[in-house]
């Protein structure tokens, strides 16, 4: 292929895509994820230190987030990291299931409506 053919093929492949916008969205998602992790950590620490209780609901949300991030990365990547990412995603999925169960069980046990 000639240089012009490669450039034309690249332009058509990226047609109707603003690569700068895609990059900005990716960076925004990463910053938002970090902010969520920081705020959740503050909530965990406050709940444990002030109330003396652990809120498994927050843990389940973070575990589900990690499940999706590692799972998506594992299915999209190739090579050695693929297997590690899929295994990590499965571990996070198990953590997510356990913490969700614990949270729901705690809600039921402490409910004033269900008695």
Coordinates of C-alpha atoms in Angstrom, one line a residue:
X1 CA 0.0 0.0 0.0
X2 CA 1.1 3.5 -0.7
X3 CA 1.2 6.2 1.9
X4 CA -1.8 7.9 0.5
X5 CA -3.9 4.7 0.5
X6 CA -3.0 4.1 4.2
X7 CA -3.9 7.7 5.1
X8 CA -7.2 7.4 3.2
X9 CA -8.0 4.0 4.9
X10 CA -7.2 5.5 8.3
X11 CA -9.5 8.5 7.6
X12 CA -12.4 6.3 6.6
X13 CA -11.9 4.0 9.6
X14 CA -12.0 7.0 12.0
X15 CA -14.8 8.7 10.1
X16 CA -17.3 10.5 12.3
X17 CA -15.1 9.9 15.4
X18 CA -13.5 12.8 17.2
X19 CA -10.4 11.2 18.6
X20 CA -9.7 14.1 21.0
X21 CA -13.2 13.8 22.4
X22 CA -12.8 10.0 22.8
X23 CA -9.5 10.6 24.7
X24 CA -11.1 13.3 26.9
X25 CA -14.0 10.9 27.8
X26 CA -11.5 8.2 28.6
X27 CA -9.5 10.5 30.9
X28 CA -12.8 11.8 32.5
X29 CA -13.9 8.2 33.2
X30 CA -10.5 7.5 34.9
X31 CA -10.7 10.6 37.0
X32 CA -14.3 9.9 38.0
X33 CA -13.3 6.4 39.0
X34 CA -10.5 7.6 41.2
X35 CA -12.8 10.2 42.8
X36 CA -15.4 7.5 43.5
X37 CA -12.8 5.3 45.2
X38 CA -11.5 8.2 47.3
X39 CA -15.0 9.3 48.4
X40 CA -16.0 5.7 49.1
X41 CA -12.9 5.2 51.2
X42 CA -13.8 8.3 53.3
X43 CA -17.3 6.8 53.8
X44 CA -15.8 3.4 54.9
X45 CA -13.5 5.0 57.4
X46 CA -16.2 7.3 58.8
X47 CA -18.7 4.5 59.1
X48 CA -16.2 2.2 60.9
X49 CA -14.7 4.9 63.2
X50 CA -17.8 6.8 64.1
X51 CA -20.5 4.1 64.0
X52 CA -18.4 1.1 64.5
X53 CA -20.2 -0.6 61.6
X54 CA -19.1 -1.8 58.2
X55 CA -21.4 -0.9 55.3
X56 CA -21.1 -3.9 52.9
X57 CA -23.1 -2.0 50.3
X58 CA -20.2 0.3 49.6
X59 CA -17.9 -2.7 49.3
X60 CA -20.2 -4.4 46.9
X61 CA -20.3 -1.3 44.7
X62 CA -16.5 -1.1 44.5
X63 CA -16.2 -4.8 44.0
X64 CA -18.7 -4.6 41.1
X65 CA -16.7 -1.7 39.6
X66 CA -13.5 -3.8 39.8
X67 CA -15.3 -6.8 38.3
X68 CA -16.4 -4.8 35.3
X69 CA -13.1 -3.0 34.8
X70 CA -11.0 -6.2 34.9
X71 CA -13.5 -8.3 33.0
X72 CA -13.8 -5.8 30.2
X73 CA -10.0 -5.4 30.0
X74 CA -9.5 -9.2 30.1
X75 CA -11.9 -9.8 27.2
X76 CA -10.4 -7.0 25.1
X77 CA -6.7 -7.7 25.8
X78 CA -4.5 -10.4 24.5
X79 CA -1.5 -12.3 25.9
X80 CA -0.4 -12.9 29.5
X81 CA -2.5 -10.1 31.0
X82 CA -5.7 -11.5 29.5
X83 CA -5.7 -14.5 31.8
X84 CA -4.7 -12.6 34.8
X85 CA -7.4 -9.9 34.2
X86 CA -10.1 -12.5 33.8
X87 CA -9.1 -14.4 36.9
X88 CA -9.0 -11.1 38.8
X89 CA -12.4 -10.2 37.5
X90 CA -13.8 -13.6 38.7
X91 CA -12.3 -13.0 42.2
X92 CA -13.9 -9.5 42.3
X93 CA -17.2 -11.0 41.1
X94 CA -17.1 -13.4 44.1
X95 CA -16.3 -10.5 46.5
X96 CA -19.2 -8.5 44.9
X97 CA -21.6 -11.4 45.4
X98 CA -20.5 -12.0 49.0
X99 CA -20.7 -8.3 50.0
X100 CA -24.1 -7.9 48.3
X101 CA -25.4 -10.9 50.2
X102 CA -24.0 -9.5 53.5
X103 CA -25.5 -6.1 52.8
X104 CA -29.0 -7.5 52.0
X105 CA -28.8 -9.8 55.0
X106 CA -27.9 -6.9 57.3
X107 CA -30.8 -4.8 56.0
X108 CA -33.2 -7.6 56.6
X109 CA -31.8 -8.4 60.1
X110 CA -31.9 -4.7 61.2
X111 CA -35.2 -3.8 59.5
X112 CA -37.9 -2.3 61.7
X113 CA -40.6 -3.1 59.2
X114 CA -39.8 -6.8 58.8
X115 CA -39.6 -7.1 62.6

